[in-house]
Amino acid sequence: MHLKCNKRRKDGKLHRYWSVVESYRLANGKTAKRQILYLGEINDSQKLAWCRSIEALEGRSQQPQQIALFPTDRQPPGELSHNGRKVRPIKIDVAAIELCRPRQWGACWLALQIWNLLGLDEFFAPKLPPSRKGTPWYKILQLLVCARLIKPSSEWYLHREWYRQSAMGDLLGMHPDIVPKNALYHCHDKLLEHKSALFQHLRNRWQDLFDAKFEVLLYDLTSTYFESDPPEDPDSSKRRFGYSRDKRPDCVQVVIALIVTPEGFPLTYEVLPGNTQDKQTLRDFLQKIENLYGKADRIWVMDRGIPTEEVLAEMRQDKPDHPPVHYIVGTPKGRLTRYEKRFLEKDWEQVRPGVEVKHLEETGEQYVLARSSKRVGKERSMRKRRLKKLWARLKELRTMEQTRDELLMRLGAAKKEAGRVWHLVKVDIPQLNPSDQAVTPQTFTFTLRREKLRAAMRREGRYLLRAFVPDTMPAPEIWRQYIGLTEIEESFKNLKGDLAIRPVYHQTDERIEAHIFVSFLSYCLHVALRAKLRPLASGLTPRAVLEKFGTLQMIDVHLPTADDKELIMPRYTRPDKDLTLLLTRMGLELPQQPPPTLRDLTAQL
C-alpha cells in the first residue's frame, strides 16, 4: 500500500488530494491498483502519520500439496503418505487461528450456475479469448453481468468495493483482492459485435430449457434518461430529447425497444435515438424478427401507440412471397364511439370472474370490447380524486385578485395537472376584445359538463381491442393474449428497478449500448432464475432467492504454523435449514470446499 496524490487546479490554486492505494501483481505479470481510502487534502504531519501506518501484506503459495495438521504440543511421525503420495506434516498453533476476509459467496455462485445453465459459457468463451497481455475478457464479462444481477452499481464501485466484498475472484480464478479498473470499461468495447448471434443462441436455450413458444410476441418500448449535459452535436449521438416515460423531459435519453414471449423470455432488443416515436419502429422490427427467426405464423401484441394504419394495412396484405402478419393491438378510447351502438346488440361473455368481453367483426378485423369490474373502481376513484382537486383549484382562482394573463397561466398549470378530467368542466374566462374585462366571480365561471361525465362513467373499466388473427381464435383468447403485455411491462420494471439500468455513467454511444447489453444479459439470468422458481412456488422471486443465497459467506481460516508459515483455508459457511431445503427443491448441489494454500510469512519481511 502507498499514498497516491491527485492534483487539481481550481480557481487558480493547486489542490492535492491524497488516497491510500494498494498495488497487486496479476497472473500475467502486470500490476493493478485499488483505492482503499480517500483522504482528501491532508497536511504534512497527517501525511507522515499515514505513511508510518501503512504496511504491505502479500504472499501466496501457488503449488498445492498434500499436508497433515498437528497441534504444536504433538510431535508428528517421521514419514506420512496417502494414496502413495508423500504427505507433509505441519504443526499448527491452534490458539492463534484467525478468521479473515468474510465475503459474499452464495449469490455469486448461484449467478454463475444460471450463467452456465443458459449456455453463455459455451457462447462467449470462444468469442472473448484472453488478450496478449493476459486480460481474461470472458471472466471480466461474467463479473460485470453477475454484479449487475446481484448488486447493480458502477464499474468504479465494482472495482473499488464490491469485488473485494464478494467471492467472484475465488469462483472465477482471478486475483481475489483486485480487478483492473480499465479492463471493466474496455470489456464493453468487445460485446456489441456478438449481439445478433446472442439473440439466436437465447432463442434456442429458451426453447430447450423451458419449452418456450414463439407464436406470440410482445412488443413495447421504454426510455432511460441521462443526468448529464446533452452532447454538443445531437445528430451524432443517440442521446436526444424526446417523450420521456420517466417524466424527465429535461434530460436527454435513449429509447429501448424490447420483444419478449408471453412467458417473459426476452428475444431481442434495440437501442434507438431518444427522439424516436413509437410508431416509427414497428416496420423495422418486423423485418428484424424475420431475418433472425424466419417467416412464420406469428401474432404481434402491441399497445395502441406503436402501429400506424399504414403499417397495419401492410401486415394484413397477403402476398405470394410474404404471408400476412397477425396482430392484437389496443385502440384509443375515442374509437369506441364508432362501434358503441353495434356492441349494444351483442351479449357479454365471461372470461374470468370480474372480466367480460364482447366480439365484433369488421372488414377482416375483429374488435373485442372488454369490461373489468376492478378497473371500474380504479378509474372512478382516480377521476373523482382529480376532479375534486381541479374543482377546489378553480374555486381558489375565482377568489384571487389577478389579471387576465395571470389567470390564463394558472389555468394552464391546472389543466396540465388535471389531465383528462379537464374536459369534464366548462370554463368561461373574461373576454379580451372588444374591451378588457376584469377577473371577477361574474366574468370567470365554471360548470360541470354532466353529459360528458355520464359518458365517461358508462365507459369506466372498458377498453377496445383490435385484432387481425385466425378465425379460430375466440374473443376470450384475444383478450388473454393482450393482457400478456403486462409481462413486458414487468420486464421494464425489473430492468429499471431490480437491475438498476440507470444511472448510466458512460458517455459514448458504443459504451452506452454495451452497458445496456450487459443489463440485458443480467435480465436473461433474472428470467432464467424466475423460470426455475416458478414451478416451485409463485411467491419465490429471483431477488428473494439471491438474498437468501447471499447469506452464504466465504471466510479465510488462517492457521499459523510452527515454522513461520501460514496455512490459508478458504471455506464457505454452512447453509441454514431453509437454504438447504431451497437447494434441494432447485436441484442444486454445493461444490467441494476450495483447497488450502500455504504462505511463507518470512517472505513478507
Coordinates of C-alpha atoms in Angstrom, one line a residue:
M1 CA 0.0 0.0 0.0
H2 CA 1.1 3.6 -0.6
L3 CA -0.2 7.1 -0.7
K4 CA -1.2 8.5 -4.1
C5 CA -1.6 12.2 -4.9
N6 CA -4.0 13.6 -7.4
K7 CA -3.5 17.2 -8.3
R8 CA -6.3 19.6 -9.5
R9 CA -6.1 23.3 -10.2
K10 CA -9.2 25.1 -9.1
D11 CA -9.8 28.9 -9.1
G12 CA -6.1 29.4 -9.8
K13 CA -5.0 27.3 -6.8
L14 CA -3.3 23.9 -6.9
H15 CA -5.0 21.3 -4.7
R16 CA -3.6 18.0 -3.7
Y17 CA -6.0 15.1 -2.9
W18 CA -4.5 12.0 -1.3
S19 CA -5.7 8.4 -1.3
V20 CA -4.4 5.1 0.1
V21 CA -3.8 2.8 -2.8
E22 CA -3.0 -0.9 -2.8
S23 CA -0.9 -2.5 -5.6
Y24 CA -1.3 -6.0 -6.8
R25 CA 0.6 -8.3 -9.1
L26 CA -1.7 -10.1 -11.5
A27 CA -1.2 -13.5 -13.0
N28 CA 0.0 -12.0 -16.3
G29 CA 2.8 -10.1 -14.6
K30 CA 1.1 -6.7 -14.8
T31 CA 0.2 -4.6 -11.8
A32 CA -3.2 -3.2 -10.8
K33 CA -4.1 -0.7 -8.2
R34 CA -7.2 -0.3 -6.0
Q35 CA -8.1 2.8 -4.0
I36 CA -8.7 1.7 -0.4
L37 CA -9.3 5.1 1.3
Y38 CA -9.9 8.6 0.1
L39 CA -8.2 11.1 2.4
G40 CA -8.8 14.4 0.6
E41 CA -6.4 17.3 1.4
I42 CA -4.0 16.5 4.3
N43 CA -1.1 18.4 5.9
D44 CA 2.4 17.2 6.2
S45 CA 2.1 15.8 9.7
Q46 CA -1.0 13.8 8.7
K47 CA 0.7 12.5 5.6
L48 CA 3.7 11.4 7.7
A49 CA 1.4 9.6 10.2
W50 CA -0.4 7.8 7.3
C51 CA 2.9 6.7 5.8
R52 CA 4.1 5.3 9.1
S53 CA 0.8 3.3 9.4
I54 CA 0.9 1.7 6.0
E55 CA 2.2 -1.9 5.9
A56 CA 2.2 -4.2 2.9
L57 CA 0.8 -7.7 3.4
E58 CA 1.2 -10.0 0.4
G59 CA 2.4 -13.5 -0.4
R60 CA 0.7 -16.7 -1.7
S61 CA 1.9 -20.2 -2.5
Q62 CA 0.9 -21.4 -5.9
Q63 CA 1.8 -25.1 -5.7
P64 CA -0.9 -27.3 -4.0
Q65 CA 0.4 -30.2 -1.9
Q66 CA -0.9 -32.9 0.5
I67 CA -0.4 -31.9 4.1
A68 CA -1.3 -33.2 7.6
L69 CA -2.1 -30.9 10.5
F70 CA -0.8 -31.5 14.1
P71 CA -1.0 -29.2 17.2
T72 CA 2.2 -27.7 18.4
D73 CA 2.2 -29.9 21.5
R74 CA 2.3 -33.1 19.5
Q75 CA 5.2 -34.5 17.5
P76 CA 4.3 -35.8 14.0
P77 CA 5.6 -39.2 12.9
G78 CA 8.6 -39.5 10.7
E79 CA 7.0 -40.2 7.4
L80 CA 3.4 -39.9 6.2
S81 CA 1.8 -40.9 3.0
H82 CA -1.7 -41.0 1.5
N83 CA -2.7 -43.0 -1.7
G84 CA 1.0 -43.4 -2.4
R85 CA 1.8 -39.7 -2.2
K86 CA 4.0 -38.2 0.4
V87 CA 2.2 -36.0 3.0
R88 CA 3.9 -33.1 4.6
P89 CA 3.3 -32.7 8.3
I90 CA 2.6 -29.2 9.6
K91 CA 2.4 -28.1 13.3
I92 CA -0.4 -25.6 13.9
D93 CA -0.7 -23.1 16.7
V94 CA -4.3 -23.6 17.4
A95 CA -4.6 -20.7 19.8
A96 CA -3.5 -18.3 17.1
I97 CA -6.2 -19.3 14.5
E98 CA -7.8 -16.3 12.8
L99 CA -10.8 -15.8 10.5
C100 CA -10.2 -13.2 7.8
R101 CA -11.8 -11.6 4.7
P102 CA -15.5 -12.5 5.1
R103 CA -17.1 -12.1 1.7
Q104 CA -20.4 -12.9 0.0
W105 CA -20.2 -16.2 -1.8
G106 CA -23.6 -17.9 -2.3
A107 CA -25.3 -15.4 -4.6
C108 CA -22.2 -15.2 -6.8
W109 CA -22.1 -19.0 -7.1
L110 CA -25.8 -19.1 -8.0
A111 CA -25.4 -16.4 -10.6
L112 CA -22.6 -18.4 -12.3
Q113 CA -24.8 -21.6 -12.2
I114 CA -27.6 -19.7 -14.1
W115 CA -24.9 -18.4 -16.5
N116 CA -23.8 -21.9 -17.3
L117 CA -27.5 -23.1 -17.5
L118 CA -28.1 -20.7 -20.4
G119 CA -25.0 -21.9 -22.2
L120 CA -23.4 -18.5 -22.1
D121 CA -20.1 -20.1 -21.2
E122 CA -20.1 -22.0 -24.5
F123 CA -21.2 -18.9 -26.4
F124 CA -18.8 -16.3 -25.0
A125 CA -15.7 -18.2 -24.1
P126 CA -14.5 -18.7 -27.7
K127 CA -15.6 -15.2 -28.7
L128 CA -13.8 -13.5 -25.9
P129 CA -10.3 -15.1 -25.6
P130 CA -7.7 -13.5 -23.3
S131 CA -5.7 -10.7 -24.7
R132 CA -2.0 -10.9 -25.5
K133 CA -1.3 -9.2 -22.1
G134 CA -3.4 -11.9 -20.4
T135 CA -6.5 -9.9 -19.6
P136 CA -9.4 -12.5 -19.2
W137 CA -12.1 -10.8 -21.1
Y138 CA -14.6 -13.6 -20.7
K139 CA -14.2 -13.6 -16.9
I140 CA -14.5 -9.8 -16.9
L141 CA -17.8 -10.1 -18.7
Q142 CA -19.0 -12.7 -16.2
L143 CA -18.1 -10.4 -13.4
L144 CA -19.9 -7.4 -15.0
V145 CA -23.1 -9.4 -15.6
C146 CA -23.2 -11.1 -12.2
A147 CA -22.5 -7.9 -10.4
R148 CA -25.4 -6.2 -12.3
L149 CA -27.7 -9.1 -11.2
I150 CA -26.6 -9.2 -7.5
K151 CA -25.8 -5.6 -6.6
P152 CA -26.2 -3.2 -9.5
S153 CA -23.6 -0.4 -9.4
S154 CA -21.0 1.4 -11.4
E155 CA -17.8 -0.2 -12.7
W156 CA -15.8 2.1 -10.4
Y157 CA -17.7 0.8 -7.3
L158 CA -17.3 -2.7 -8.5
H159 CA -13.5 -2.2 -8.8
R160 CA -13.1 -0.3 -5.6
E161 CA -15.5 -2.1 -3.2
W162 CA -17.8 -4.8 -4.4
Y163 CA -15.3 -7.2 -5.9
R164 CA -13.3 -7.4 -2.7
Q165 CA -16.6 -7.9 -0.7
S166 CA -17.6 -10.8 -2.9
A167 CA -16.1 -14.2 -3.8
M168 CA -16.2 -13.6 -7.5
G169 CA -12.3 -13.7 -7.6
D170 CA -12.3 -17.2 -6.0
L171 CA -15.1 -18.5 -8.2
L172 CA -13.6 -17.2 -11.5
G173 CA -10.0 -18.0 -10.7
M174 CA -8.9 -14.3 -10.7
H175 CA -6.9 -12.3 -8.2
P176 CA -9.0 -12.4 -5.0
D177 CA -8.4 -8.8 -4.0
I178 CA -8.4 -6.6 -7.1
V179 CA -9.8 -6.4 -10.6
P180 CA -8.2 -3.9 -13.0
K181 CA -10.4 -0.9 -13.4
N182 CA -9.6 -0.2 -17.0
A183 CA -10.5 -3.8 -18.0
L184 CA -14.0 -3.3 -16.7
Y185 CA -14.5 -0.4 -19.1
H186 CA -12.6 -1.8 -22.1
C187 CA -14.6 -5.1 -21.9
H188 CA -17.6 -3.1 -23.1
D189 CA -15.9 -2.4 -26.4
K190 CA -15.9 -6.1 -27.3
L191 CA -19.5 -7.0 -26.8
L192 CA -21.8 -5.4 -29.4
E193 CA -20.5 -7.4 -32.4
H194 CA -21.9 -10.6 -30.8
K195 CA -25.4 -9.2 -30.2
S196 CA -27.2 -10.8 -33.2
A197 CA -25.6 -14.2 -32.5
L198 CA -26.6 -14.0 -28.9
F199 CA -30.3 -13.5 -29.8
Q200 CA -30.3 -16.7 -31.8
H201 CA -28.5 -18.6 -29.0
L202 CA -31.0 -17.4 -26.4
R203 CA -34.0 -18.4 -28.6
N204 CA -32.6 -22.0 -28.7
R205 CA -31.9 -22.1 -25.0
W206 CA -35.4 -20.8 -24.0
Q207 CA -36.9 -23.5 -26.2
D208 CA -34.6 -26.3 -24.9
L209 CA -34.8 -25.4 -21.2
F210 CA -38.3 -24.2 -20.7
D211 CA -40.2 -25.3 -23.9
A212 CA -40.8 -21.6 -24.8
K213 CA -43.2 -20.9 -27.7
F214 CA -42.7 -18.1 -30.2
E215 CA -46.1 -17.9 -31.9
V216 CA -47.0 -14.8 -29.9
L217 CA -44.5 -11.9 -29.5
L218 CA -45.0 -9.0 -27.1
Y219 CA -43.5 -5.7 -28.3
D220 CA -43.1 -2.4 -26.4
L221 CA -40.7 0.5 -25.8
T222 CA -39.4 2.4 -22.9
S223 CA -36.8 5.1 -22.3
T224 CA -33.9 5.7 -20.0
Y225 CA -32.5 9.2 -19.3
F226 CA -29.1 10.6 -18.5
E227 CA -28.4 13.1 -15.8
S228 CA -25.7 14.8 -17.8
D229 CA -25.1 17.6 -20.3
P230 CA -26.5 16.9 -23.7
P231 CA -24.0 16.1 -26.5
E232 CA -22.5 19.0 -28.4
D233 CA -23.7 17.6 -31.7
P234 CA -27.1 15.9 -31.1
D235 CA -27.2 14.4 -34.6
S236 CA -24.1 12.4 -33.9
S237 CA -25.4 10.7 -30.7
K238 CA -28.4 8.7 -29.8
R239 CA -28.8 10.7 -26.6
R240 CA -31.5 13.2 -27.5
F241 CA -34.5 15.0 -26.0
G242 CA -37.8 13.2 -26.6
Y243 CA -41.0 12.0 -25.0
S244 CA -39.9 10.7 -21.5
R245 CA -41.8 7.8 -20.0
D246 CA -39.9 8.6 -16.8
K247 CA -41.3 12.1 -16.5
R248 CA -37.9 13.7 -17.1
P249 CA -38.3 15.7 -20.3
D250 CA -35.4 17.9 -19.1
C251 CA -32.9 15.1 -19.7
V252 CA -31.5 13.5 -22.8
Q253 CA -32.5 9.9 -23.2
V254 CA -32.3 6.8 -25.4
V255 CA -35.3 4.6 -26.3
I256 CA -35.1 0.8 -25.7
A257 CA -37.4 -1.5 -27.8
L258 CA -37.9 -5.0 -26.4
I259 CA -39.5 -8.2 -27.7
V260 CA -40.4 -11.0 -25.3
T261 CA -42.6 -14.1 -25.3
P262 CA -45.8 -14.2 -23.3
E263 CA -43.9 -16.1 -20.6
G264 CA -41.4 -13.2 -20.4
F265 CA -38.4 -14.8 -22.2
P266 CA -36.5 -11.9 -24.0
L267 CA -35.7 -12.5 -27.6
T268 CA -34.2 -9.3 -28.9
Y269 CA -33.9 -5.6 -28.2
E270 CA -32.7 -2.4 -29.9
V271 CA -31.3 0.9 -28.7
L272 CA -32.8 3.8 -30.6
P273 CA -32.3 7.6 -30.5
G274 CA -34.1 9.4 -27.7
N275 CA -36.5 11.3 -30.0
T276 CA -37.7 8.1 -31.8
Q277 CA -41.5 7.9 -31.9
D278 CA -43.1 4.6 -31.1
K279 CA -44.9 4.4 -34.5
Q280 CA -41.6 4.7 -36.3
T281 CA -40.2 1.4 -35.0
L282 CA -42.6 -1.4 -35.9
R283 CA -41.7 -1.9 -39.5
D284 CA -38.0 -2.4 -38.8
F285 CA -38.7 -4.8 -36.0
L286 CA -41.0 -7.0 -38.2
Q287 CA -38.1 -7.3 -40.7
K288 CA -35.6 -7.9 -37.9
I289 CA -37.6 -10.8 -36.4
E290 CA -38.0 -12.3 -39.9
N291 CA -34.2 -12.1 -40.5
L292 CA -33.4 -13.7 -37.2
Y293 CA -36.1 -16.4 -36.9
G294 CA -37.5 -16.7 -40.4
K295 CA -41.1 -16.2 -41.7
A296 CA -43.7 -17.8 -39.5
D297 CA -47.3 -17.5 -38.5
R298 CA -46.8 -15.2 -35.5
I299 CA -49.1 -12.9 -33.6
W300 CA -47.7 -9.5 -32.6
V301 CA -49.2 -8.0 -29.4
M302 CA -48.7 -4.2 -29.0
D303 CA -50.0 -1.2 -27.3
R304 CA -52.1 1.3 -29.2
G305 CA -49.4 3.9 -29.8
I306 CA -47.0 1.6 -31.7
P307 CA -48.6 0.7 -35.0
T308 CA -49.9 3.1 -37.6
E309 CA -52.8 2.5 -40.0
E310 CA -50.3 2.2 -42.9
V311 CA -48.2 -0.5 -41.1
L312 CA -51.3 -2.4 -40.1
A313 CA -52.5 -2.4 -43.7
E314 CA -49.1 -3.8 -44.8
M315 CA -49.3 -6.5 -42.1
R316 CA -52.8 -7.6 -43.4
Q317 CA -51.6 -7.9 -47.0
D318 CA -51.4 -11.5 -48.4
K319 CA -48.5 -11.6 -50.9
P320 CA -47.2 -14.7 -52.7
D321 CA -43.8 -14.4 -51.1
H322 CA -45.0 -13.0 -47.8
P323 CA -47.9 -14.3 -45.8
P324 CA -50.0 -11.8 -43.7
V325 CA -48.8 -10.9 -40.2
H326 CA -51.3 -11.2 -37.4
Y327 CA -51.6 -8.7 -34.6
I328 CA -53.5 -7.7 -31.5
V329 CA -53.4 -4.1 -30.6
G330 CA -55.1 -1.7 -28.2
T331 CA -57.1 1.2 -29.6
P332 CA -57.7 4.8 -28.4
K333 CA -60.9 5.3 -26.3
G334 CA -62.4 7.6 -28.9
R335 CA -62.6 4.6 -31.4
L336 CA -65.2 3.0 -29.1
T337 CA -67.7 5.7 -30.2
R338 CA -67.7 4.3 -33.8
Y339 CA -68.8 0.8 -32.7
E340 CA -70.7 1.5 -29.5
K341 CA -74.2 1.0 -31.0
R342 CA -73.3 -2.2 -32.6
F343 CA -71.8 -3.6 -29.4
L344 CA -75.1 -2.9 -27.7
E345 CA -76.6 -5.7 -29.8
K346 CA -74.0 -8.3 -28.5
D347 CA -74.1 -10.3 -25.3
W348 CA -71.3 -10.3 -22.8
E349 CA -69.1 -13.4 -22.5
Q350 CA -67.3 -14.1 -19.2
V351 CA -63.5 -14.7 -19.5
R352 CA -62.9 -15.0 -15.8
P353 CA -64.5 -13.6 -12.6
G354 CA -64.9 -9.9 -13.0
V355 CA -63.9 -9.7 -16.7
E356 CA -66.4 -9.9 -19.6
V357 CA -65.9 -9.4 -23.4
K358 CA -68.0 -8.8 -26.5
H359 CA -66.9 -9.7 -30.0
L360 CA -67.5 -7.8 -33.3
E361 CA -66.2 -8.5 -36.8
E362 CA -65.4 -5.6 -39.2
T363 CA -63.8 -5.8 -42.7
G364 CA -61.4 -8.7 -41.9
E365 CA -60.5 -7.4 -38.4
Q366 CA -62.0 -8.3 -35.1
Y367 CA -62.9 -5.9 -32.3
V368 CA -63.2 -7.1 -28.7
L369 CA -64.8 -4.9 -26.1
A370 CA -63.6 -5.8 -22.6
R371 CA -65.2 -4.8 -19.3
S372 CA -63.4 -5.2 -15.9
S373 CA -65.2 -4.7 -12.6
K374 CA -62.0 -4.0 -10.8
R375 CA -60.9 -1.4 -13.3
V376 CA -64.3 0.4 -12.9
G377 CA -63.5 1.2 -9.3
K378 CA -59.9 2.2 -10.1
E379 CA -60.8 4.6 -12.9
R380 CA -63.7 6.0 -10.9
S381 CA -61.6 6.8 -7.9
M382 CA -58.8 8.3 -10.0
R383 CA -61.2 10.6 -11.9
K384 CA -63.1 11.5 -8.7
R385 CA -59.8 12.5 -6.9
R386 CA -58.6 14.6 -9.9
L387 CA -62.0 16.2 -10.4
K388 CA -62.2 17.2 -6.7
K389 CA -58.7 18.7 -6.8
L390 CA -59.5 20.6 -10.1
W391 CA -62.8 21.9 -8.7
A392 CA -61.1 23.2 -5.5
R393 CA -58.4 24.9 -7.5
L394 CA -60.9 26.6 -9.7
K395 CA -62.8 27.9 -6.6
E396 CA -59.5 29.2 -5.3
L397 CA -58.7 31.0 -8.6
R398 CA -62.1 32.6 -8.5
T399 CA -61.4 34.4 -5.3
M400 CA -57.9 35.7 -6.2
E401 CA -57.1 39.2 -7.4
Q402 CA -55.3 38.8 -10.7
T403 CA -55.1 39.9 -14.2
R404 CA -56.5 38.0 -17.2
D405 CA -53.0 36.9 -18.2
E406 CA -52.1 35.6 -14.7
L407 CA -55.4 33.7 -14.7
L408 CA -54.6 32.1 -18.1
M409 CA -51.2 30.9 -16.8
R410 CA -52.7 29.4 -13.6
L411 CA -55.4 27.7 -15.7
G412 CA -52.8 26.2 -17.9
A413 CA -51.0 24.7 -14.9
A414 CA -54.3 23.4 -13.5
K415 CA -55.2 21.8 -16.9
K416 CA -51.9 20.0 -17.1
E417 CA -52.3 18.6 -13.6
A418 CA -55.9 17.6 -14.2
G419 CA -55.3 15.6 -17.3
R420 CA -58.4 14.2 -19.0
V421 CA -60.8 15.4 -16.3
W422 CA -60.3 18.9 -17.6
H423 CA -62.7 18.2 -20.4
L424 CA -65.4 17.4 -17.9
V425 CA -65.5 21.1 -16.8
K426 CA -66.6 24.1 -18.9
V427 CA -64.6 27.2 -18.0
D428 CA -65.6 30.7 -19.1
I429 CA -62.9 33.4 -18.8
P430 CA -63.0 37.2 -19.3
Q431 CA -63.0 38.2 -22.9
L432 CA -60.1 40.0 -24.4
N433 CA -62.0 42.0 -27.0
P434 CA -63.7 44.4 -27.7
S435 CA -62.7 45.7 -24.2
D436 CA -60.7 44.1 -21.4
Q437 CA -62.8 42.6 -18.6
A438 CA -61.6 42.3 -15.0
V439 CA -61.4 38.9 -13.4
T440 CA -64.4 38.7 -11.1
P441 CA -66.7 35.9 -10.0
Q442 CA -69.1 37.1 -12.7
T443 CA -66.7 37.0 -15.6
F444 CA -64.8 33.9 -14.5
T445 CA -67.2 30.9 -14.2
F446 CA -67.0 27.2 -14.5
T447 CA -69.7 24.4 -14.6
L448 CA -69.7 20.6 -14.8
R449 CA -70.3 19.0 -18.2
R450 CA -72.8 16.4 -16.9
E451 CA -73.3 14.7 -20.3
K452 CA -69.6 14.1 -20.7
L453 CA -69.4 12.9 -17.2
R454 CA -72.2 10.4 -17.8
A455 CA -70.4 9.2 -21.0
A456 CA -67.2 8.7 -19.1
M457 CA -69.0 6.8 -16.4
R458 CA -70.6 4.5 -19.0
R459 CA -67.1 3.6 -20.3
E460 CA -65.5 3.0 -16.9
G461 CA -63.5 -0.2 -16.9
R462 CA -64.0 -0.7 -20.7
Y463 CA -61.4 -0.8 -23.4
L464 CA -61.4 -1.8 -27.0
L465 CA -59.0 -4.3 -28.7
R466 CA -58.3 -4.6 -32.4
A467 CA -57.1 -7.9 -33.8
F468 CA -56.2 -9.5 -37.1
V469 CA -55.9 -13.1 -36.1
P470 CA -57.0 -16.5 -37.4
D471 CA -60.8 -17.0 -37.3
T472 CA -60.3 -19.9 -34.9
M473 CA -59.2 -17.6 -32.1
P474 CA -62.2 -16.7 -29.9
A475 CA -62.6 -13.4 -28.2
P476 CA -61.6 -14.6 -24.7
E477 CA -58.3 -15.8 -26.1
I478 CA -57.6 -12.5 -27.9
W479 CA -58.1 -10.8 -24.5
R480 CA -55.8 -13.2 -22.7
Q481 CA -53.0 -12.6 -25.3
Y482 CA -53.4 -8.8 -25.0
I483 CA -53.2 -9.0 -21.2
G484 CA -49.8 -10.6 -21.7
L485 CA -48.4 -7.1 -22.3
T486 CA -48.2 -6.8 -18.5
E487 CA -45.2 -9.3 -18.8
I488 CA -43.2 -6.8 -20.9
E489 CA -44.1 -4.0 -18.5
E490 CA -42.7 -6.2 -15.8
S491 CA -39.6 -6.6 -17.8
F492 CA -39.1 -2.8 -18.0
K493 CA -39.8 -2.6 -14.3
N494 CA -37.1 -5.2 -13.5
L495 CA -34.6 -3.5 -15.8
K496 CA -35.1 -0.1 -14.2
G497 CA -35.7 -1.3 -10.6
D498 CA -34.2 -4.6 -9.7
L499 CA -31.3 -4.4 -12.1
A500 CA -30.9 -0.6 -11.9
I501 CA -30.0 0.1 -15.6
R502 CA -29.9 3.7 -14.6
P503 CA -27.8 5.8 -13.9
V504 CA -25.7 5.3 -16.9
Y505 CA -22.2 6.7 -16.3
H506 CA -20.8 6.1 -19.9
Q507 CA -20.6 8.9 -22.4
T508 CA -20.0 7.4 -25.8
D509 CA -22.8 5.7 -27.8
E510 CA -20.9 2.5 -28.0
R511 CA -20.3 2.2 -24.3
I512 CA -23.9 3.2 -23.5
E513 CA -25.2 0.4 -25.8
A514 CA -22.7 -2.0 -24.3
H515 CA -24.0 -1.1 -20.8
I516 CA -27.5 -1.9 -21.9
F517 CA -26.2 -5.1 -23.4
V518 CA -24.7 -6.1 -20.0
S519 CA -28.0 -5.2 -18.4
F520 CA -29.9 -7.3 -20.9
L521 CA -27.6 -10.3 -20.1
S522 CA -28.3 -9.8 -16.4
Y523 CA -32.0 -9.7 -17.2
C524 CA -31.7 -13.0 -19.0
L525 CA -30.2 -14.6 -15.9
H526 CA -33.0 -13.0 -13.9
V527 CA -35.6 -14.5 -16.2
A528 CA -34.0 -17.9 -16.2
L529 CA -33.9 -18.0 -12.4
R530 CA -37.5 -16.9 -12.3
A531 CA -38.4 -19.7 -14.7
K532 CA -36.7 -22.3 -12.5
L533 CA -38.5 -21.0 -9.4
R534 CA -42.0 -20.7 -11.0
P535 CA -42.8 -24.4 -10.8
L536 CA -41.7 -24.5 -7.1
A537 CA -43.8 -21.6 -5.7
S538 CA -45.4 -18.5 -7.1
G539 CA -44.1 -16.4 -4.2
L540 CA -40.4 -17.2 -4.8
T541 CA -38.9 -14.2 -6.6
P542 CA -35.3 -14.0 -8.0
R543 CA -34.4 -11.2 -5.7
A544 CA -35.6 -13.1 -2.6
V545 CA -33.6 -16.2 -3.6
L546 CA -30.5 -14.2 -4.4
E547 CA -30.7 -12.6 -0.9
K548 CA -31.2 -16.0 0.7
F549 CA -28.1 -17.3 -1.1
G550 CA -26.3 -14.2 -0.2
T551 CA -26.2 -15.4 3.4
L552 CA -23.6 -17.9 2.4
Q553 CA -20.3 -16.3 3.2
M554 CA -16.7 -17.3 2.4
I555 CA -14.1 -16.9 5.1
D556 CA -10.3 -17.4 5.0
V557 CA -9.2 -19.5 8.0
H558 CA -5.6 -18.6 8.8
L559 CA -3.6 -21.3 10.7
P560 CA -0.1 -20.2 11.8
T561 CA 2.4 -23.0 11.8
A562 CA 5.5 -23.6 13.9
D563 CA 7.9 -22.9 11.1
D564 CA 6.9 -19.3 10.3
K565 CA 4.4 -20.2 7.7
E566 CA 0.6 -19.7 7.5
L567 CA -2.0 -22.2 6.2
I568 CA -4.9 -20.4 4.5
M569 CA -8.1 -22.4 4.1
P570 CA -10.9 -20.6 2.2
R571 CA -14.3 -22.0 3.4
Y572 CA -17.8 -21.1 2.6
T573 CA -20.2 -21.2 5.6
R574 CA -22.7 -24.0 6.2
P575 CA -26.2 -23.3 4.7
D576 CA -29.1 -23.0 7.1
K577 CA -32.0 -25.4 7.0
D578 CA -34.2 -23.1 4.9
L579 CA -31.4 -22.6 2.3
T580 CA -30.7 -26.4 2.4
L581 CA -34.3 -27.0 1.6
L582 CA -34.2 -24.5 -1.2
L583 CA -31.1 -26.1 -2.7
T584 CA -32.9 -29.4 -2.7
R585 CA -36.0 -28.1 -4.4
M586 CA -34.0 -26.3 -7.0
G587 CA -31.9 -29.4 -7.7
L588 CA -28.6 -27.7 -6.9
E589 CA -25.6 -29.1 -5.0
L590 CA -22.9 -27.0 -3.4
P591 CA -19.4 -27.7 -4.7
Q592 CA -16.4 -29.0 -2.7
Q593 CA -14.6 -26.6 -0.4
P594 CA -11.6 -24.9 -2.1
P595 CA -8.2 -26.4 -1.4
P596 CA -5.9 -24.7 1.1
T597 CA -2.7 -22.8 0.4
L598 CA 0.5 -22.3 2.3
R599 CA 2.1 -18.9 2.7
D600 CA 5.6 -18.1 3.9
L601 CA 5.5 -15.3 6.4
T602 CA 9.2 -14.7 6.2
A603 CA 8.9 -13.7 2.5
Q604 CA 6.9 -10.6 3.5
L605 CA 9.6 -9.1 5.8

